[in-house]
CSV table of N, CA, C and O in Angstrom, one decimal:
chain,number,residue,atom,x,y,z
A,1,ALA,N,3.3,12.5,8.5
A,1,ALA,CA,4.3,12.1,7.3
A,1,ALA,C,4.1,10.5,6.5
A,1,ALA,O,4.6,10.6,5.7
A,2,ALA,N,3.5,9.9,7.5
A,2,ALA,CA,3.5,8.6,7.7
A,2,ALA,C,1.9,8.2,6.3
A,2,ALA,O,2.2,7.8,5.3
A,3,LEU,N,1.1,9.1,6.8
A,3,LEU,CA,0.0,9.1,6.0
A,3,LEU,C,0.2,10.5,4.6
A,3,LEU,O,0.0,9.5,3.7
A,4,ILE,N,0.9,10.9,4.8
A,4,ILE,CA,1.6,12.0,3.5
A,4,ILE,C,1.7,11.1,2.6
A,4,ILE,O,2.2,10.8,1.7
A,5,GLN,N,2.6,10.3,2.5
A,5,GLN,CA,3.9,9.3,2.3
A,5,GLN,C,2.9,8.0,1.3
A,5,GLN,O,3.4,8.0,0.2
A,6,ARG,N,1.9,7.5,2.6
A,6,ARG,CA,1.5,6.7,1.8
A,6,ARG,C,-0.3,7.5,0.9
A,6,ARG,O,0.0,6.3,-0.2
A,7,ILE,N,0.0,8.3,1.0
A,7,ILE,CA,-1.1,8.7,0.0
A,7,ILE,C,0.2,8.9,-1.1
A,7,ILE,O,-0.7,8.6,-2.9
A,8,ALA,N,1.6,9.5,-1.1
A,8,ALA,CA,1.7,9.2,-2.8
A,8,ALA,C,2.3,8.2,-2.9
A,8,ALA,O,2.1,8.5,-4.1
A,9,LEU,N,2.2,7.3,-2.5
A,9,LEU,CA,2.5,5.9,-3.3
A,9,LEU,C,1.6,5.5,-3.4
A,9,LEU,O,1.2,4.8,-4.8
A,10,ILE,N,-0.2,5.3,-2.8
A,10,ILE,CA,-1.7,5.5,-3.8
A,10,ILE,C,-1.2,5.9,-4.8
A,10,ILE,O,-2.2,5.2,-6.0
A,11,LEU,N,-0.7,7.6,-5.0
A,11,LEU,CA,-1.0,8.0,-6.2
A,11,LEU,C,0.4,7.5,-7.0
A,11,LEU,O,-0.6,7.5,-9.0
A,12,MET,N,0.9,7.3,-6.8
A,12,MET,CA,2.1,6.7,-7.6
A,12,MET,C,1.5,5.3,-8.8
A,12,MET,O,1.7,4.9,-9.4
A,13,TYR,N,0.6,4.6,-7.4
A,13,TYR,CA,0.8,3.0,-8.3
A,13,TYR,C,-0.8,3.3,-8.8
A,13,TYR,O,-0.6,2.5,-10.2
A,14,VAL,N,-1.5,4.3,-8.9
A,14,VAL,CA,-2.9,4.4,-9.5
A,14,VAL,C,-2.2,5.2,-11.1
A,14,VAL,O,-3.2,4.6,-12.1
A,15,ASP,N,-1.6,6.0,-10.3
A,15,ASP,CA,-0.7,6.1,-12.4
A,15,ASP,C,-0.4,5.4,-13.2
A,15,ASP,O,-0.6,4.7,-14.5
A,16,ALA,N,0.6,4.3,-12.2
A,16,ALA,CA,1.3,3.0,-13.1
A,16,ALA,C,0.1,2.2,-13.3
A,16,ALA,O,0.3,1.8,-14.3
A,17,TYR,N,-0.9,2.3,-12.2
A,17,TYR,CA,-1.9,0.9,-12.6
A,17,TYR,C,-2.7,1.6,-14.2
A,17,TYR,O,-3.4,0.5,-15.3
A,18,ILE,N,-2.8,2.6,-14.3
A,18,ILE,CA,-3.8,3.3,-15.5
A,18,ILE,C,-2.6,3.1,-16.2
A,18,ILE,O,-3.7,3.1,-17.9
A,19,ALA,N,-1.5,3.4,-17.2
A,19,ALA,CA,-0.9,3.9,-17.8
A,19,ALA,C,-0.1,2.1,-17.8
A,19,ALA,O,0.0,1.9,-19.1
A,20,ILE,N,0.1,1.4,-17.2
A,20,ILE,CA,0.6,0.0,-17.8
A,20,ILE,C,-0.4,-1.2,-17.2
A,20,ILE,O,-0.7,-1.5,-16.3
A,21,PRO,N,-0.9,-1.8,-18.2
A,21,PRO,CA,-1.8,-2.5,-18.6
A,21,PRO,C,-1.4,-3.8,-16.8
A,21,PRO,O,-2.3,-4.4,-16.8
A,22,ARG,N,-0.4,-4.4,-17.6
A,22,ARG,CA,0.0,-5.2,-16.5
A,22,ARG,C,-0.1,-5.7,-14.9
A,22,ARG,O,0.5,-6.3,-14.8
A,23,ALA,N,0.1,-4.0,-14.8
A,23,ALA,CA,0.2,-3.7,-13.8
A,23,ALA,C,-1.0,-3.6,-12.6
A,23,ALA,O,-0.6,-3.7,-11.1
A,24,ARG,N,-1.8,-4.3,-13.4
A,24,ARG,CA,-3.1,-4.2,-12.5
A,24,ARG,C,-3.5,-4.8,-11.5
A,24,ARG,O,-3.7,-4.4,-10.5
A,25,VAL,N,-2.7,-6.0,-12.3
A,25,VAL,CA,-3.2,-7.0,-10.9
A,25,VAL,C,-2.3,-6.5,-9.3
A,25,VAL,O,-2.8,-6.0,-8.7
A,26,GLN,N,-0.8,-6.5,-10.2
A,26,GLN,CA,0.0,-6.5,-8.8
A,26,GLN,C,-0.6,-4.2,-8.3
A,26,GLN,O,-0.4,-4.6,-7.0
A,27,GLY,N,-1.2,-3.6,-9.0
A,27,GLY,CA,-1.5,-2.4,-8.2
A,27,GLY,C,-3.0,-2.6,-7.4
A,27,GLY,O,-2.5,-1.5,-6.4
A,28,THR,N,-3.8,-3.4,-8.2
A,28,THR,CA,-5.0,-3.5,-6.9
A,28,THR,C,-4.1,-3.8,-5.3
A,28,THR,O,-4.7,-3.6,-4.8
A,29,ALA,N,-3.2,-5.3,-5.6
A,29,ALA,CA,-2.8,-5.6,-4.1
A,29,ALA,C,-2.5,-4.3,-3.0
A,29,ALA,O,-2.7,-3.7,-1.8
A,30,GLU,N,-1.3,-3.7,-4.1
A,30,GLU,CA,-0.9,-2.3,-3.6
A,30,GLU,C,-1.8,-1.2,-2.6
A,30,GLU,O,-1.3,-1.1,-1.9
A,31,ILE,N,-2.4,-1.1,-3.3
A,31,ILE,CA,-3.8,0.2,-3.3
A,31,ILE,C,-4.3,0.0,-2.6
A,31,ILE,O,-4.5,0.2,-1.7
A,32,GLY,N,-4.5,-1.2,-2.7
A,32,GLY,CA,-5.8,-1.7,-1.3
A,32,GLY,C,-4.6,-1.9,0.3
A,32,GLY,O,-5.6,-1.1,0.8
A,33,THR,N,-3.7,-2.0,0.0
A,33,THR,CA,-3.7,-2.6,0.9
A,33,THR,C,-3.1,-1.1,1.9
A,33,THR,O,-3.0,-0.8,2.9
A,34,LEU,N,-2.3,-0.1,0.7
A,34,LEU,CA,-2.4,1.1,1.3
A,34,LEU,C,-3.5,1.4,1.4
A,34,LEU,O,-2.5,2.8,3.1
A,35,MET,N,-4.4,1.9,1.4
A,35,MET,CA,-5.3,2.7,1.5
A,35,MET,C,-5.8,2.1,2.8
A,35,MET,O,-6.7,2.3,3.3
A,36,LEU,N,-5.3,0.3,3.3
A,36,LEU,CA,-6.1,-0.1,4.6
A,36,LEU,C,-5.5,0.9,5.9
A,36,LEU,O,-5.8,1.3,6.6
A,37,GLY,N,-4.2,1.0,5.4
A,37,GLY,CA,-3.1,1.3,6.0
A,37,GLY,C,-3.4,3.1,6.1
A,37,GLY,O,-3.1,3.6,7.4
A,38,CYS,N,-3.6,3.4,5.3
A,38,CYS,CA,-3.9,4.9,5.4
A,38,CYS,C,-5.0,5.4,6.9
A,38,CYS,O,-5.6,6.2,7.3
A,39,ILE,N,-6.6,5.1,6.4
A,39,ILE,CA,-7.4,4.5,7.1
A,39,ILE,C,-6.6,4.5,8.6
A,39,ILE,O,-7.4,4.8,9.8
A,40,CYS,N,-5.7,3.5,8.8
A,40,CYS,CA,-5.6,3.1,10.2
A,40,CYS,C,-5.0,4.3,10.4
A,40,CYS,O,-4.9,4.7,11.4
A,41,ILE,N,-4.6,4.6,10.1
A,41,ILE,CA,-3.3,6.1,10.4
A,41,ILE,C,-4.1,6.9,10.0
A,41,ILE,O,-4.1,7.6,11.7
A,42,PHE,N,-5.2,7.3,9.5
A,42,PHE,CA,-6.1,8.8,9.8
A,42,PHE,C,-6.7,8.2,11.8
A,42,PHE,O,-7.3,9.4,11.9
A,43,LEU,N,-7.6,7.0,11.1
A,43,LEU,CA,-8.3,7.0,12.5
A,43,LEU,C,-7.0,7.8,13.9
A,43,LEU,O,-7.8,8.1,14.8
A,44,SER,N,-6.3,6.5,14.0
A,44,SER,CA,-5.3,6.3,14.8
A,44,SER,C,-5.0,8.1,15.4
A,44,SER,O,-4.9,8.9,16.6
A,45,ILE,N,-5.0,9.0,14.4
A,45,ILE,CA,-4.9,10.5,14.6
A,45,ILE,C,-6.3,11.2,14.7
A,45,ILE,O,-6.5,12.2,15.8
A,46,LEU,N,-7.1,10.4,14.6
A,46,LEU,CA,-8.6,10.9,15.3
A,46,LEU,C,-8.9,11.1,16.3
A,46,LEU,O,-9.7,11.9,17.5
A,47,VAL,N,-8.7,9.9,16.8
A,47,VAL,CA,-8.7,9.2,17.9
A,47,VAL,C,-7.9,9.3,18.8
A,47,VAL,O,-6.7,8.9,18.2
A,48,LYS,N,-8.2,10.2,19.8
A,48,LYS,CA,-6.8,10.4,21.5
A,48,LYS,C,-7.1,9.4,22.0
A,48,LYS,O,-6.9,10.1,23.5
A,49,ASN,N,-6.6,8.0,21.8
A,49,ASN,CA,-6.4,6.8,22.9
A,49,ASN,C,-5.5,6.4,22.3
A,49,ASN,O,-5.5,5.8,21.2
A,50,LYS,N,-4.0,6.3,23.0
A,50,LYS,CA,-3.2,5.7,22.9
A,50,LYS,C,-3.1,4.0,22.7
A,50,LYS,O,-2.4,3.7,21.3
A,51,THR,N,-4.3,3.6,23.6
A,51,THR,CA,-4.2,1.9,23.1
A,51,THR,C,-4.4,2.2,21.2
A,51,THR,O,-4.3,1.2,20.6
A,52,PHE,N,-5.4,3.0,21.6
A,52,PHE,CA,-6.2,2.6,19.7
A,52,PHE,C,-5.2,2.6,18.7
A,52,PHE,O,-5.3,2.0,17.6
A,53,SER,N,-4.3,3.5,19.2
A,53,SER,CA,-3.5,4.4,18.3
A,53,SER,C,-1.9,3.3,17.7
A,53,SER,O,-1.6,3.2,16.9
A,54,ILE,N,-1.9,2.9,19.1
A,54,ILE,CA,-1.1,1.3,19.0
A,54,ILE,C,-1.5,0.5,18.1
A,54,ILE,O,-0.8,0.0,16.8
A,55,ALA,N,-2.5,0.2,18.8
A,55,ALA,CA,-3.2,-1.5,17.7
A,55,ALA,C,-3.6,-0.9,16.5
A,55,ALA,O,-3.2,-1.3,15.7
A,56,ALA,N,-4.0,0.6,15.9
A,56,ALA,CA,-4.0,0.5,14.5
A,56,ALA,C,-2.9,0.8,13.7
A,56,ALA,O,-2.7,0.7,12.8
A,57,TRP,N,-1.7,0.9,14.7
A,57,TRP,CA,-0.2,1.4,14.0
A,57,TRP,C,0.4,-0.5,13.5
A,57,TRP,O,0.7,-1.2,12.9
A,58,THR,N,-0.1,-0.6,13.9
A,58,THR,CA,0.4,-2.3,14.2
A,58,THR,C,-0.5,-3.0,13.0
A,58,THR,O,-0.3,-4.1,12.7
A,59,ILE,N,-2.5,-2.7,12.9
A,59,ILE,CA,-2.1,-3.2,12.0
A,59,ILE,C,-2.1,-2.8,11.0
A,59,ILE,O,-2.0,-3.8,9.6
A,60,ALA,N,-1.8,-1.4,10.5
A,60,ALA,CA,-1.1,-1.0,9.5
A,60,ALA,C,-0.1,-1.8,9.1
A,60,ALA,O,0.5,-2.1,7.9
A,61,ALA,N,1.2,-2.0,9.9
A,61,ALA,CA,2.6,-2.5,9.6
A,61,ALA,C,2.1,-3.9,9.0
A,61,ALA,O,2.9,-4.2,7.8
A,62,ILE,N,1.1,-4.7,9.9
A,62,ILE,CA,1.4,-5.8,9.3
A,62,ILE,C,0.5,-6.7,8.4
A,62,ILE,O,1.2,-7.4,7.5
A,63,SER,N,-0.3,-5.7,8.1
A,63,SER,CA,-1.3,-5.5,7.1
A,63,SER,C,0.0,-5.5,5.6
A,63,SER,O,-0.6,-6.1,4.4
A,64,GLU,N,0.2,-4.3,5.1
A,64,GLU,CA,1.6,-3.9,3.9
A,64,GLU,C,2.7,-5.1,4.4
A,64,GLU,O,3.1,-5.4,3.0
A,65,ASN,N,3.4,-5.4,4.8
A,65,ASN,CA,3.7,-6.6,5.2
A,65,ASN,C,3.6,-7.9,4.6
A,65,ASN,O,4.1,-8.6,3.8
A,66,LEU,N,2.6,-7.9,5.6
A,66,LEU,CA,1.7,-9.7,5.0
A,66,LEU,C,1.6,-9.6,3.9
A,66,LEU,O,2.3,-10.4,2.9
A,67,VAL,N,0.9,-8.6,3.2
A,67,VAL,CA,0.2,-8.7,1.6
A,67,VAL,C,1.8,-8.4,0.6
A,67,VAL,O,1.9,-9.3,-0.3
A,68,TYR,N,2.3,-7.5,1.4
A,68,TYR,CA,3.5,-7.5,0.4
A,68,TYR,C,4.4,-8.6,0.5
A,68,TYR,O,4.3,-9.0,-1.0
A,69,VAL,N,4.4,-9.8,1.1
A,69,VAL,CA,5.4,-10.6,1.2
A,69,VAL,C,4.2,-11.6,0.9
A,69,VAL,O,4.8,-12.4,-0.5
A,70,LEU,N,3.4,-12.2,1.0
A,70,LEU,CA,2.3,-13.0,-0.3
A,70,LEU,C,2.1,-12.5,-1.2
A,70,LEU,O,2.2,-13.2,-1.9
A,71,HIS,N,2.2,-11.3,-2.3
A,71,HIS,CA,1.8,-10.4,-3.0
A,71,HIS,C,3.0,-11.3,-3.9
A,71,HIS,O,2.9,-12.0,-5.0
A,72,HIS,N,4.8,-10.8,-3.2
A,72,HIS,CA,5.7,-11.3,-4.2
A,72,HIS,C,6.0,-12.9,-4.3
A,72,HIS,O,6.2,-13.5,-4.7
A,73,ILE,N,5.7,-13.3,-3.0
A,73,ILE,CA,5.6,-15.2,-2.9
A,73,ILE,C,5.1,-15.6,-4.1
A,73,ILE,O,4.7,-17.1,-4.7
A,74,GLY,N,3.2,-15.7,-3.7
A,74,GLY,CA,2.0,-16.2,-4.4
A,74,GLY,C,2.4,-15.4,-5.9
A,74,GLY,O,1.1,-16.6,-6.2
A,75,PHE,N,2.5,-14.5,-6.7
A,75,PHE,CA,2.4,-14.2,-8.1
A,75,PHE,C,3.6,-15.5,-9.0
A,75,PHE,O,4.8,-14.7,-8.2
A,76,ASP,N,3.2,-15.5,-10.6
A,76,ASP,CA,3.7,-15.3,-10.9
A,76,ASP,C,4.5,-14.8,-11.3
A,76,ASP,O,4.3,-13.3,-11.5
A,77,HIS,N,6.0,-13.9,-11.8
A,77,HIS,CA,6.6,-13.0,-10.9
A,77,HIS,C,7.0,-13.1,-12.7
A,77,HIS,O,7.4,-11.0,-13.5
A,78,SER,N,6.1,-13.5,-13.6
A,78,SER,CA,5.3,-12.2,-14.8
A,78,SER,C,4.9,-11.6,-15.2
A,78,SER,O,4.7,-10.7,-15.4
A,79,HIS,N,3.7,-11.4,-14.1
A,79,HIS,CA,3.0,-10.4,-13.3
A,79,HIS,C,3.2,-9.3,-12.4
A,79,HIS,O,3.1,-8.0,-12.8
A,80,LEU,N,4.5,-9.6,-12.1
A,80,LEU,CA,5.5,-7.9,-12.0
A,80,LEU,C,5.8,-7.3,-12.2
A,80,LEU,O,6.5,-7.8,-13.2
A,81,VAL,N,5.6,-5.7,-11.7
A,81,VAL,CA,6.3,-4.9,-12.9
A,81,VAL,C,7.2,-4.0,-11.4
A,81,VAL,O,6.5,-3.6,-10.6
A,82,PRO,N,8.4,-3.7,-12.0
A,82,PRO,CA,9.2,-3.3,-10.8
A,82,PRO,C,8.5,-1.3,-10.9
A,82,PRO,O,8.8,-0.7,-11.8
A,83,LEU,N,8.1,-1.3,-10.1
A,83,LEU,CA,7.2,0.4,-10.2
A,83,LEU,C,8.3,1.1,-8.9
A,83,LEU,O,8.2,0.9,-8.0
A,84,ASN,N,8.1,2.1,-9.8
A,84,ASN,CA,9.6,3.7,-8.6
A,84,ASN,C,8.7,5.3,-9.7
A,84,ASN,O,8.1,4.6,-10.9
A,85,ILE,N,9.2,5.7,-8.9
A,85,ILE,CA,9.1,6.5,-9.3
A,85,ILE,C,9.4,7.4,-10.7
A,85,ILE,O,8.8,8.4,-11.5
A,86,ASP,N,10.1,6.5,-11.7
A,86,ASP,CA,10.2,6.5,-12.8
A,86,ASP,C,9.3,6.5,-13.7
A,86,ASP,O,9.5,6.6,-14.8
A,87,HIS,N,8.7,5.7,-13.0
A,87,HIS,CA,7.3,5.2,-13.9
A,87,HIS,C,6.1,6.3,-14.4
A,87,HIS,O,5.4,6.1,-15.2
A,88,CYS,N,6.3,7.5,-12.8
A,88,CYS,CA,4.8,8.3,-13.1
A,88,CYS,C,5.8,9.4,-13.5
A,88,CYS,O,6.7,9.4,-13.8
């Protein structure tokens, strides 16, 4: 379910990336982070090792949260676009 949710978010951000030029800076960071999370979660499904799965999920969680915080602290707020399902 977590993988499907992240794929749906990526598709939503790609749609906003194409439709809203101002959202491209924000979309690039969000899409990249979610793709990294998808790769980690997908690998944890493929590799049947409990330690690897815990590490992959931890990398996904830390990267998503860290990039989200740094992205919103470091950017000028005029570049941020409140993206939600209504934009798609």
